[in-house]
Short mmCIF file of C-alpha atoms in Angstrom, two decimals:
data_model
loop_
_atom_site.label_atom_id
_atom_site.label_comp_id
_atom_site.label_asym_id
_atom_site.label_seq_id
_atom_site.Cartn_x
_atom_site.Cartn_y
_atom_site.Cartn_z
CA UNK A 1464 9.40 15.06 -8.71
CA UNK A 1465 8.81 12.26 -11.31
CA UNK A 1466 5.59 12.12 -13.51
CA UNK A 1467 6.43 9.53 -16.33
CA UNK A 1468 5.21 10.57 -20.02
CA UNK A 1469 3.73 7.23 -20.44
CA UNK A 1470 1.12 7.60 -17.57
CA UNK A 1471 -2.21 9.18 -17.24
CA UNK A 1472 -3.10 11.15 -14.06
CA UNK A 1473 -6.10 12.21 -11.83
CA UNK A 1474 -6.74 15.09 -9.98
CA UNK A 1475 -6.73 13.01 -6.77
CA UNK A 1476 -3.09 11.99 -7.59
CA UNK A 1477 -3.47 8.48 -8.91
CA UNK A 1478 -1.71 7.21 -12.10
CA UNK A 1479 -2.78 5.00 -14.82
CA UNK A 1480 -0.76 2.84 -17.08
CA UNK A 1481 -2.63 1.32 -19.79
CA UNK A 1482 -1.53 -1.99 -21.05
CA UNK A 1483 -3.16 -4.73 -23.24
CA UNK A 1484 -6.56 -2.99 -22.62
CA UNK A 1485 -6.03 -3.19 -18.84
CA UNK A 1486 -5.34 -0.31 -16.73
CA UNK A 1487 -2.67 -0.55 -13.94
CA UNK A 1488 -3.29 1.98 -10.95
CA UNK A 1489 -1.32 3.46 -8.31
CA UNK A 1490 -0.55 6.85 -6.64
CA UNK A 1491 1.80 9.41 -8.09
CA UNK A 1492 5.15 10.45 -6.63
CA UNK A 1493 3.74 13.56 -5.40
CA UNK A 1494 1.10 11.65 -3.47
CA UNK A 1495 3.37 9.67 -1.90
CA UNK A 1496 5.63 12.48 -0.63
CA UNK A 1497 2.71 14.55 0.68
CA UNK A 1498 1.47 11.45 2.50
CA UNK A 1499 4.69 10.62 4.17
CA UNK A 1500 5.52 6.89 5.50
CA UNK A 1501 2.68 4.71 4.25
CA UNK A 1502 1.84 1.91 6.66
CA UNK A 1503 -1.55 0.43 5.38
CA UNK A 1504 -3.09 0.04 1.99
CA UNK A 1505 -6.60 -1.42 1.81
CA UNK A 1506 -7.66 -2.69 -1.73
CA UNK A 1507 -10.38 -4.24 -3.19
CA UNK A 1508 -10.82 -7.97 -4.13
CA UNK A 1509 -10.26 -9.36 -7.43
CA UNK A 1510 -13.58 -9.54 -9.22
CA UNK A 1511 -15.17 -6.64 -7.73
CA UNK A 1512 -16.10 -3.53 -9.66
CA UNK A 1513 -14.74 -0.09 -9.48
CA UNK A 1514 -16.23 3.10 -10.80
CA UNK A 1515 -14.55 6.14 -12.60
CA UNK A 1516 -13.47 8.69 -9.69
CA UNK A 1517 -15.37 6.77 -7.09
CA UNK A 1518 -13.08 5.41 -3.78
CA UNK A 1519 -11.81 1.96 -4.37
CA UNK A 1520 -9.51 1.72 -1.43
CA UNK A 1521 -7.73 3.41 1.20
CA UNK A 1522 -4.00 4.48 1.81
CA UNK A 1523 -2.65 5.29 5.41
CA UNK A 1524 0.34 7.02 6.46
CA UNK A 1525 1.33 7.28 10.10
CA UNK A 1526 -1.02 10.42 10.57
CA UNK A 1527 -3.45 10.29 7.68
CA UNK A 1528 -6.20 7.98 6.14
CA UNK A 1529 -6.71 8.91 2.51
CA UNK A 1530 -9.44 7.41 -0.11
CA UNK A 1531 -8.07 6.11 -3.35
CA UNK A 1532 -10.20 7.16 -6.54
CA UNK A 1533 -10.36 4.89 -9.54
CA UNK A 1534 -9.47 6.72 -12.75
CA UNK A 1535 -11.46 4.24 -14.62
CA UNK A 1536 -14.44 2.10 -14.47
CA UNK A 1537 -14.28 -1.81 -14.89
CA UNK A 1538 -13.53 -4.89 -13.00
CA UNK A 1539 -10.54 -5.66 -10.89
CA UNK A 1540 -8.54 -8.47 -12.34
CA UNK A 1541 -5.36 -7.98 -10.16
CA UNK A 1542 -4.45 -6.58 -6.89
CA UNK A 1543 -0.88 -6.13 -5.62
CA UNK A 1544 -1.01 -8.28 -2.36
CA UNK A 1545 2.82 -7.31 -1.70
CA UNK A 1546 1.47 -4.11 -0.25
CA UNK A 1547 -0.26 -5.99 2.65
CA UNK A 1548 3.25 -6.88 4.21
CA UNK A 1549 5.17 -3.94 2.72
CA UNK A 1550 3.14 -1.02 2.13
CA UNK A 1551 6.39 1.20 2.26
CA UNK A 1552 6.99 0.41 -1.36
CA UNK A 1553 4.43 2.86 -2.28
CA UNK A 1554 6.89 5.25 -1.05
CA UNK A 1555 9.84 3.88 -2.64
CA UNK A 1556 8.75 2.78 -5.70
CA UNK A 1557 5.37 4.49 -6.46
CA UNK A 1558 5.18 3.55 -10.36
CA UNK A 1559 6.50 0.03 -10.08
CA UNK A 1560 6.41 -2.06 -7.32
CA UNK A 1561 4.07 0.16 -5.43
CA UNK A 1562 1.07 -0.41 -8.09
CA UNK A 1563 -2.15 -1.17 -6.27
CA UNK A 1564 -4.67 -2.63 -8.77
CA UNK A 1565 -5.26 -3.75 -12.09
CA UNK A 1566 -8.65 -2.81 -13.94
CA UNK A 1567 -10.34 -4.30 -16.91
CA UNK A 1568 -11.79 -1.11 -18.26
CA UNK A 1569 -15.53 -1.04 -19.34
CA UNK A 1570 -15.09 2.41 -20.94
CA UNK A 1571 -12.10 3.23 -22.63
CA UNK A 1572 -13.30 6.78 -23.10
CA UNK A 1573 -12.75 7.64 -19.56
CA UNK A 1574 -9.36 7.77 -20.15
CA UNK A 1575 -9.75 10.95 -22.16
CA UNK A 1576 -10.81 12.75 -19.02
CA UNK A 1577 -7.35 12.33 -17.49
CA UNK A 1578 -4.39 14.30 -17.23
CA UNK A 1579 -1.24 13.97 -19.51
CA UNK A 1580 2.10 14.06 -17.71
CA UNK A 1581 2.75 17.74 -18.65
CA UNK A 1582 -0.95 18.60 -17.66
CA UNK A 1583 -0.42 16.84 -14.15
CA UNK A 1584 2.84 18.47 -13.55
CA UNK A 1585 1.31 21.87 -14.04
CA UNK A 1586 -1.70 21.13 -11.78
CA UNK A 1587 0.72 19.75 -8.94
CA UNK A 1588 2.76 23.03 -9.36
CA UNK A 1589 -0.68 25.00 -8.87
CA UNK A 1590 -1.89 23.21 -6.21
CA UNK A 1591 1.30 23.17 -4.15
CA UNK A 1592 1.65 26.95 -4.29
CA UNK B 784 -6.64 12.62 -2.30
CA UNK B 785 -4.59 15.15 -0.42
CA UNK B 786 -5.80 18.34 0.96
CA UNK B 787 -3.20 21.17 1.44
CA UNK B 788 -4.78 23.93 2.98
CA UNK B 789 -2.08 26.59 3.26
CA UNK B 790 -4.40 29.64 3.39
CA UNK B 791 -5.47 28.82 6.62
CA UNK B 792 -1.97 29.26 7.86
CA UNK B 793 -1.96 33.14 7.61
CA UNK B 794 -3.10 34.02 11.14
CA UNK B 795 -1.37 31.48 13.09
CA UNK B 796 1.01 32.08 15.44
CA UNK B 797 4.63 31.09 15.03
CA UNK B 798 7.59 30.16 17.25
CA UNK B 799 11.01 31.61 17.44
CA UNK B 800 12.15 28.52 15.76
CA UNK B 801 9.99 28.69 12.71
CA UNK B 802 12.66 29.90 10.23
CA UNK B 803 14.82 27.24 11.36
CA UNK B 804 12.36 24.53 10.75
CA UNK B 805 12.04 25.98 7.28
CA UNK B 806 15.56 25.62 6.71
CA UNK B 807 15.40 22.15 7.72
CA UNK B 808 12.86 21.45 5.33
CA UNK B 809 10.05 20.63 7.74
CA UNK B 810 6.42 20.39 6.67
CA UNK B 811 4.56 22.96 8.77
CA UNK B 812 0.76 22.44 9.79
CA UNK B 813 -1.75 24.35 12.04
CA UNK B 814 -1.56 22.83 15.45
CA UNK B 815 -3.66 24.64 18.26
CA UNK B 816 -3.23 27.84 16.38
CA UNK B 817 0.35 27.38 15.78
CA UNK B 818 2.28 27.11 12.54
CA UNK B 819 4.39 23.90 13.81
CA UNK B 820 6.57 21.33 12.08
CA UNK B 821 4.66 17.96 11.86
CA UNK B 822 7.66 16.29 10.31
CA UNK B 823 11.14 16.93 8.97
CA UNK B 824 12.50 13.62 7.20
CA UNK B 825 9.70 11.52 8.21
CA UNK B 826 7.81 10.38 11.23
CA UNK B 827 9.03 6.87 11.42
CA UNK B 828 12.76 7.90 10.97
CA UNK B 829 12.21 10.68 13.77
CA UNK B 830 10.49 8.22 16.07
CA UNK B 831 13.18 5.62 15.92
CA UNK B 832 16.02 8.40 16.35
CA UNK B 833 14.28 9.28 19.77
CA UNK B 834 13.91 5.48 20.86
CA UNK B 835 17.46 4.53 19.66
CA UNK B 836 19.61 7.69 20.14
CA UNK B 837 18.39 11.38 20.35
CA UNK B 838 16.11 13.82 18.85
CA UNK B 839 15.09 17.59 19.53
CA UNK B 840 11.76 18.74 19.40
CA UNK B 841 10.43 22.46 19.62
CA UNK B 842 7.69 22.64 21.74
CA UNK B 843 7.71 26.44 22.39
CA UNK B 844 3.97 26.63 21.57
CA UNK B 845 3.31 25.08 25.13
CA UNK B 846 2.17 27.62 27.69
CA UNK B 847 3.82 28.66 30.80
CA UNK B 848 1.82 30.20 33.84
CA UNK B 849 3.71 31.61 36.72
CA UNK B 850 1.93 31.59 40.26
CA UNK B 851 3.87 33.53 42.88
CA UNK B 852 3.34 34.35 46.65
CA UNK B 853 2.77 33.30 50.12
CA UNK B 854 -0.39 31.59 49.08
CA UNK B 855 0.80 30.00 45.78
CA UNK B 856 0.79 26.70 47.41
CA UNK B 857 -2.63 27.02 48.70
CA UNK B 858 -4.04 28.07 45.24
CA UNK B 859 -2.44 25.17 43.67
CA UNK B 860 -3.75 22.79 45.98
CA UNK B 861 -6.97 23.83 45.48
CA UNK B 862 -6.54 24.23 41.41
CA UNK B 863 -4.78 20.85 40.96
CA UNK B 864 -5.50 17.33 41.84
CA UNK B 865 -1.92 16.16 42.70
CA UNK B 866 -0.32 17.26 46.05
CA UNK B 867 1.86 20.36 45.70
CA UNK B 868 3.15 20.15 49.00
CA UNK B 869 5.09 16.88 48.27
CA UNK B 870 7.25 19.08 46.06
CA UNK B 871 10.55 20.56 47.13
CA UNK B 872 12.46 23.29 45.41
CA UNK B 873 13.55 22.24 42.01
CA UNK B 874 11.04 19.21 41.49
CA UNK B 875 8.43 19.10 39.41
CA UNK B 876 4.99 16.96 39.36
CA UNK B 877 2.49 15.90 36.57
CA UNK B 878 -0.90 16.97 37.69
CA UNK B 879 -4.31 18.05 36.20
CA UNK B 880 -6.86 20.90 36.91
CA UNK B 881 -10.57 19.84 37.08
CA UNK B 882 -13.81 21.35 36.92
CA UNK B 883 -16.21 20.94 39.76
CA UNK B 884 -17.84 18.14 37.82
CA UNK B 885 -14.50 16.42 37.65
CA UNK B 886 -13.95 16.99 34.30
CA UNK B 887 -10.28 17.85 33.13
CA UNK B 888 -9.55 21.59 32.39
CA UNK B 889 -5.88 20.47 31.32
CA UNK B 890 -2.99 18.18 32.34
CA UNK B 891 -0.06 20.01 33.54
CA UNK B 892 3.39 19.96 34.74
CA UNK B 893 3.74 21.87 38.18
CA UNK B 894 7.36 23.23 38.80
CA UNK B 895 8.40 24.62 42.27
CA UNK B 896 10.84 27.10 41.72
CA UNK B 897 10.68 28.17 45.58
CA UNK B 898 7.97 27.82 48.14
CA UNK B 899 6.49 30.90 46.84
CA UNK B 900 7.32 30.70 43.25
CA UNK B 901 5.71 27.94 40.78
CA UNK B 902 5.68 27.70 37.00
CA UNK B 903 3.01 25.55 35.36
CA UNK B 904 3.60 24.15 31.81
CA UNK B 905 0.27 23.53 29.99
CA UNK B 906 -0.84 22.74 26.72
CA UNK B 907 -0.68 25.04 23.67
CA UNK B 908 -4.55 24.52 23.08
CA UNK B 909 -5.43 25.30 26.73
CA UNK B 910 -2.98 28.03 27.55
CA UNK B 911 -5.50 30.90 27.26
CA UNK B 912 -8.32 28.80 28.75
CA UNK B 913 -6.19 27.69 31.80
CA UNK B 914 -5.12 31.19 32.44
CA UNK B 915 -8.60 32.58 32.54
CA UNK B 916 -9.78 29.49 34.71
CA UNK B 917 -6.86 30.00 37.05
CA UNK B 918 -8.01 33.92 37.41
CA UNK B 919 -11.44 33.26 37.73
CA UNK B 920 -10.80 30.68 40.48
CA UNK B 921 -8.29 33.21 42.24
CA UNK B 922 -10.94 36.14 41.94
CA UNK B 923 -13.72 33.85 43.36
CA UNK B 924 -11.38 32.85 46.16
CA UNK B 925 -10.33 36.36 47.20
CA UNK B 926 -14.02 37.14 47.37
CA UNK B 927 -13.87 35.00 50.25
CA UNK B 928 -10.89 36.30 51.71
CA UNK B 929 -8.51 33.50 50.26
CA UNK B 930 -5.60 33.85 47.86
CA UNK B 931 -5.05 37.46 48.68
CA UNK B 932 -1.20 36.68 48.56
CA UNK B 933 -1.02 34.79 45.05
CA UNK B 934 -0.34 36.48 41.71
CA UNK B 935 -0.80 34.66 38.28
CA UNK B 936 0.96 35.57 35.12
CA UNK B 937 0.70 34.31 31.72
CA UNK B 938 4.31 34.20 30.33
CA UNK B 939 3.83 31.73 27.63
CA UNK B 940 4.58 34.49 24.97
CA UNK B 941 8.23 35.09 26.55
CA UNK B 942 9.21 31.42 26.87
CA UNK B 943 10.50 29.07 24.32
CA UNK B 944 11.07 25.33 25.06
CA UNK B 945 13.14 22.76 23.42
CA UNK B 946 12.70 19.03 24.45
CA UNK B 947 15.61 16.83 23.77
CA UNK B 948 14.93 13.20 24.14
CA UNK B 949 16.45 9.76 23.97
CA UNK B 950 19.17 7.97 25.62
CA UNK B 951 21.74 10.16 24.34
CA UNK B 952 20.30 13.32 25.32
CA UNK B 953 22.38 13.68 28.54
CA UNK B 954 25.71 13.59 26.72
CA UNK B 955 24.61 16.00 23.94
CA UNK B 956 22.96 18.50 26.23
CA UNK B 957 25.79 18.15 29.04
CA UNK B 958 28.27 19.75 26.46
CA UNK B 959 26.55 23.08 26.67
CA UNK B 960 25.19 22.93 30.05
CA UNK B 961 26.91 24.64 33.05
CA UNK B 962 25.48 22.14 35.73
CA UNK B 963 26.09 18.36 36.05
CA UNK B 964 22.98 16.75 34.53
CA UNK B 965 23.82 13.29 35.90
CA UNK B 966 22.71 14.05 39.32
CA UNK B 967 19.26 15.53 38.12
CA UNK B 968 16.58 12.73 38.58
CA UNK B 969 13.32 12.50 36.85
CA UNK B 970 11.08 15.20 37.62
CA UNK B 971 13.63 17.23 39.04
CA UNK B 972 15.09 20.48 37.30
CA UNK B 973 17.82 22.98 37.67
CA UNK B 974 18.21 26.68 36.77
CA UNK B 975 21.57 26.96 35.15
CA UNK B 976 22.98 27.92 31.92
CA UNK B 977 22.91 26.44 28.32
CA UNK B 978 25.19 27.52 25.63
CA UNK B 979 25.95 30.69 28.01
CA UNK B 980 22.29 31.73 28.46
CA UNK B 981 20.04 31.05 31.37
CA UNK B 982 17.75 28.34 31.35
CA UNK B 983 15.56 26.05 33.22
CA UNK B 984 16.32 22.21 32.32
CA UNK B 985 14.22 19.60 33.74
CA UNK B 986 14.61 16.05 33.37
CA UNK B 987 11.01 15.29 31.87
CA UNK B 988 9.44 14.56 28.41
CA UNK B 989 6.63 12.99 26.56
CA UNK B 990 8.35 10.07 24.92
CA UNK B 991 9.07 7.36 27.40
CA UNK B 992 12.74 8.05 26.99
CA UNK B 993 15.27 9.68 29.18
CA UNK B 994 15.38 13.54 28.39
CA UNK B 995 15.28 17.12 29.16
CA UNK B 996 13.08 19.78 28.84
CA UNK B 997 14.66 23.22 28.19
CA UNK B 998 12.88 26.56 29.10
CA UNK B 999 14.44 29.54 27.71
CA UNK B 1000 13.79 33.05 26.50
CA UNK B 1001 12.62 33.41 23.01
CA UNK B 1002 15.75 35.30 21.79
CA UNK B 1003 17.93 32.34 22.65
CA UNK B 1004 15.86 29.63 21.41
CA UNK B 1005 17.33 29.52 17.82
CA UNK B 1006 21.15 29.48 18.99
CA UNK B 1007 20.68 26.53 21.40
CA UNK B 1008 18.56 24.65 18.94
CA UNK B 1009 21.39 24.94 16.12
CA UNK B 1010 24.05 24.18 18.86
CA UNK B 1011 22.32 20.88 19.87
CA UNK B 1012 21.81 19.95 16.31
CA UNK B 1013 25.60 20.69 15.79
CA UNK B 1014 26.76 18.84 18.81
CA UNK B 1015 24.34 16.03 18.34
CA UNK B 1016 25.88 15.08 15.08
CA UNK B 1017 28.08 12.28 16.60
CA UNK B 1018 24.89 10.71 18.01
CA UNK B 1019 22.82 11.04 14.76
CA UNK B 1020 20.35 13.76 16.23
CA UNK B 1021 17.37 14.41 14.43
CA UNK B 1022 14.83 17.28 14.58
CA UNK B 1023 11.55 15.53 15.43
CA UNK B 1024 7.91 17.05 14.53
CA UNK B 1025 4.63 16.87 16.16
CA UNK B 1026 4.01 13.52 13.97
CA UNK B 1027 6.41 11.35 15.89
CA UNK B 1028 5.89 13.25 19.23
CA UNK B 1029 2.39 11.73 18.82
CA UNK B 1030 3.53 8.06 17.96
CA UNK B 1031 6.05 8.33 20.82
CA UNK B 1032 3.39 9.50 23.50
CA UNK B 1033 1.07 7.01 22.08
CA UNK B 1034 3.26 4.11 22.65
CA UNK B 1035 3.48 4.86 26.21
CA UNK B 1036 -0.35 5.68 26.60
CA UNK B 1037 0.47 9.16 27.74
CA UNK B 1038 -2.68 11.10 27.32
CA UNK B 1039 -3.37 13.71 24.78
CA UNK B 1040 -5.68 16.62 25.94
CA UNK B 1041 -8.61 16.99 23.34
CA UNK B 1042 -8.18 13.28 22.31
CA UNK B 1043 -7.85 11.02 25.26
CA UNK B 1044 -8.91 13.44 28.03
CA UNK B 1045 -10.99 16.48 27.91
CA UNK B 1046 -13.70 18.22 30.14
CA UNK B 1047 -15.87 15.40 29.59
CA UNK B 1048 -13.50 12.88 30.98
CA UNK B 1049 -12.24 12.61 34.47
CA UNK B 1050 -8.74 11.85 35.72
CA UNK B 1051 -10.18 8.49 37.43
CA UNK B 1052 -11.76 7.24 33.91
CA UNK B 1053 -8.31 8.16 32.12
CA UNK B 1054 -6.39 5.88 34.42
CA UNK B 1055 -4.80 8.74 36.13
CA UNK B 1056 -6.16 8.14 39.88
CA UNK B 1057 -2.06 7.85 40.84
CA UNK B 1058 -2.09 11.67 40.46
CA UNK B 1059 -5.30 12.35 42.22
CA UNK B 1060 -4.59 12.86 45.86
CA UNK B 1061 -7.76 12.63 47.76
CA UNK B 1062 -5.92 12.77 51.16
CA UNK B 1063 -4.56 16.16 50.70
CA UNK B 1064 -7.86 17.98 51.68
CA UNK B 1065 -10.14 19.95 49.45
CA UNK B 1066 -9.57 20.60 45.68
CA UNK B 1067 -11.64 21.66 42.84
CA UNK B 1068 -13.34 18.43 41.59
CA UNK B 1069 -12.72 16.48 44.66
CA UNK B 1070 -16.53 15.82 45.47
CA UNK B 1071 -17.45 14.81 42.13
CA UNK B 1072 -14.47 12.65 41.98
CA UNK B 1073 -14.90 11.09 45.25
CA UNK B 1074 -18.43 10.25 44.31
CA UNK B 1075 -17.40 8.77 40.82
CA UNK B 1076 -14.76 6.63 42.63
CA UNK B 1077 -17.21 5.19 45.49
CA UNK B 1078 -19.81 4.51 42.76
CA UNK B 1079 -17.68 2.70 40.47
CA UNK B 1080 -16.37 3.88 37.20
CA UNK B 1081 -18.83 3.24 34.11
CA UNK B 1082 -15.89 3.43 31.58
CA UNK B 1083 -12.08 3.37 31.45
CA UNK B 1084 -9.40 4.23 29.08
CA UNK B 1085 -7.86 1.12 27.72
CA UNK B 1086 -5.09 0.30 25.20
CA UNK B 1087 -5.66 -2.28 22.60
CA UNK B 1088 -3.74 -3.75 19.68
CA UNK B 1089 -5.29 -4.95 16.31
CA UNK B 1090 -5.76 -8.52 15.74
CA UNK B 1091 -7.24 -7.94 12.29
CA UNK B 1092 -6.13 -5.80 9.55
CA UNK B 1093 -6.55 -1.93 9.82
CA UNK B 1094 -5.36 0.90 11.68
CA UNK B 1095 -7.68 2.42 14.54
CA UNK B 1096 -8.15 6.11 14.52
CA UNK B 1097 -9.68 8.77 16.89
CA UNK B 1098 -13.52 8.47 16.84
CA UNK B 1099 -13.67 4.92 15.36
CA UNK B 1100 -16.69 3.02 17.37
CA UNK B 1101 -15.63 0.18 19.59
CA UNK B 1102 -17.94 -2.78 19.78
CA UNK B 1103 -18.32 -5.97 21.65
CA UNK B 1104 -20.59 -8.08 19.37
CA UNK B 1105 -23.52 -6.10 18.27
CA UNK B 1106 -23.21 -3.52 21.18
CA UNK B 1107 -21.16 -0.43 20.76
CA UNK B 1108 -19.19 -0.08 24.11
CA UNK B 1109 -17.08 2.97 23.52
CA UNK B 1110 -15.16 4.91 21.30
CA UNK B 1111 -11.43 5.15 19.99
CA UNK B 1112 -9.68 8.22 21.08
CA UNK B 1113 -6.16 7.85 19.60
CA UNK B 1114 -4.65 5.43 17.09
CA UNK B 1115 -1.84 4.75 14.98
CA UNK B 1116 0.63 2.12 13.62
CA UNK B 1117 3.25 1.91 16.08
CA UNK B 1118 6.66 2.33 14.51
CA UNK B 1119 8.48 0.55 17.45
CA UNK B 1120 6.31 -2.30 17.65
CA UNK B 1121 5.07 -2.61 13.89
CA UNK B 1122 1.53 -3.14 15.22
CA UNK B 1123 -1.64 -0.92 14.89
CA UNK B 1124 -2.41 0.32 18.41
CA UNK B 1125 -5.01 2.59 20.07
CA UNK B 1126 -6.54 3.70 23.14
CA UNK B 1127 -10.28 4.52 23.74
CA UNK B 1128 -12.91 4.37 26.36
CA UNK B 1129 -14.88 1.22 27.01
CA UNK B 1130 -17.32 0.03 29.62
CA UNK B 1131 -15.66 -0.96 32.81
CA UNK B 1132 -17.23 -4.48 32.54
CA UNK B 1133 -15.46 -5.05 29.27
CA UNK B 1134 -12.04 -3.16 30.20
CA UNK B 1135 -9.98 -6.30 31.47
CA UNK B 1136 -6.58 -7.11 29.90
CA UNK B 1137 -6.99 -9.87 27.31
CA UNK B 1138 -10.66 -9.26 26.43
CA UNK B 1139 -11.42 -9.32 22.77
CA UNK B 1140 -13.15 -6.25 21.13
CA UNK B 1141 -13.91 -5.06 17.77
CA UNK B 1142 -12.95 -1.79 16.33
CA UNK B 1143 -15.57 -0.44 13.48
CA UNK B 1144 -13.06 0.65 10.65
CA UNK B 1145 -14.90 1.99 7.62
CA UNK B 1146 -18.13 -0.16 8.29
CA UNK B 1147 -16.51 -3.53 9.19
CA UNK B 1148 -15.67 -4.67 12.64
CA UNK B 1149 -12.19 -5.68 13.01
CA UNK B 1150 -10.93 -7.72 16.01
CA UNK B 1151 -8.61 -6.12 18.62
CA UNK B 1152 -7.62 -7.24 22.12
CA UNK B 1153 -7.18 -4.97 25.25
CA UNK B 1154 -3.43 -5.14 26.41
CA UNK B 1155 -1.47 -4.09 29.23
CA UNK B 1156 0.24 -0.34 28.79
CA UNK B 1157 2.47 1.16 28.07
CA UNK B 1158 2.49 -0.68 24.70
CA UNK B 1159 6.24 0.10 24.45
CA UNK B 1160 7.65 -1.40 27.50
CA UNK B 1161 11.47 -0.94 26.81
CA UNK B 1162 11.51 3.04 27.65
CA UNK B 1163 14.37 4.20 29.83
CA UNK B 1164 13.20 7.00 32.05
CA UNK B 1165 16.11 7.57 34.59
CA UNK B 1166 14.29 7.85 37.96
#
C-alpha cells in the first residue's frame, strides 16, 4: 500500500497535500482499496466552507456510502469535476487524478493534528488487524 | 470513513468453502449470520464476468428443507402460494410462504424429487424461521387430523450449494457432469454426478442469465468448486461474491427478502401475483390476499432510474412534490447499464411507468423516473 511521504493523513483515511498555502484533499490508497469500485463522488461547490473533521462530501462504492471528512478548515477554492464522469480514477489514482477538493486554509495549526506517512502507516496496520 | 468490524465475525457460521475463499483473496463479511465472501477481485468485474461469460458463487448458506410423505403435496399446497400440483418429477418452481395476513414468510424454490419427496431452497436468514413455521403449521394441521403422512427435515447443515451463472456455464459444468445438461430446461433439474460425486443440478439462478445451481454434500463442495474454477479458465471464469450477486439480481428486479419483501409486504404488492395461484384451493394467506386483490392495492413495488445525480439506497424516502409516497427498498449503480437504479414501494396511483418521482438523497430531492423492469433486458435465460 502506498502512502507518500509528502502528504499528511487523517484517521478517517483522507490525505492532504499542502502547496502554496492551499490544501489539496483526497482519500488514501487504503481507503479506495477498502471501499472497492467507486461509482459516485459528491463534492461541495467552490466558495463553500469546510470545517476540520466534519463531513464535506460523500464517496459511494457499489455497496457503500461513506462521508468524506475535511482534514482542515477553510474555503473550497477548487473541485475535481472530472470525478463526476469518472469516479473510478479515485481507485486507480488516489493521490493524483483522484484528488477531490482544494481548500484555502483558515488555520494552518490544524495541520499539526494530522498523521505523517509513518504514523498513518502504523495506524492502518493496527486498524486492519 | 471505513468501519471494519472483525470482532463480530467470531461466532458466525462458515461454509465448507470458507478456506477456498480466503485463498482466493476474498473479502469476508457477515451476511445473515454467515461469514461470506462479498467480493474477490471487485464487484463490477465479477458482475461483468457473469453477464459476459461465466462466474461461480458459493451459496451454501442457503437453507434446504425436505418435505416427505404421502401428504407432502397437501402440506405444500397449504403452505405455499404457488401450485405444487403443476410440478412433475425433476421440476422446480419459485414460490412463497405467507402468514395468514398475507405477509411473506420467505420466498423459496420448491423442488419435486418425486410425488412424495420435495426439497425447499430457502433464504439463509430465514432457514430456522421457515423450518419452525413449517413445523408449527404441520402440528396445527395434525391436531385437526391433517398432514399425518408428511414429515419435515431441516437438512441445511449437510448441503452445500454452488451456483454457476452466465452463458458459458453449460460448457463448463458439462465437462464434469454425467448427464446431458443441454436437455434440462429452465426450472428443471437432474440428479446426476458432478466430478464423480452425486449432486442435484437445476437450471435456475438469481442473475437473469442462463445457469445452474448445484446441491451437493458438504464434503464434496471444495473439490467441485476448485474443479469448476480450473475448467472454467478458458472462459475466464470468476468467483463471484455477494456484492455482485446483489447487483445482478437487482438489475433483474428479483426481490431480496429483508429488503424488497418481508412479513410486512405481500406477494401482490411486490408484483409477484404471477406466483400466487388463487384457483388452487385454500392456502395460508389466501383470504387476506384475495381481500387485498379485490380491494385494490394501496402500494406497489416499482423500479426506477435516476434522472438527477446520486445513487438511491435502501430506506431513502420517495417523494412526489411535497408528499412522501414511499420508500426505496434496494438501490445501486447498475454495472451493466451504468445508471443509478432502485426499487421501492410507492402509492399505486403514482406507480405508472414513465411517472417522475423524487428520491430524498441526503436531504435533497433528486429526480427519478419509473421504468419497466427488468432494468437489464438482455439476460438470456434458457426456457
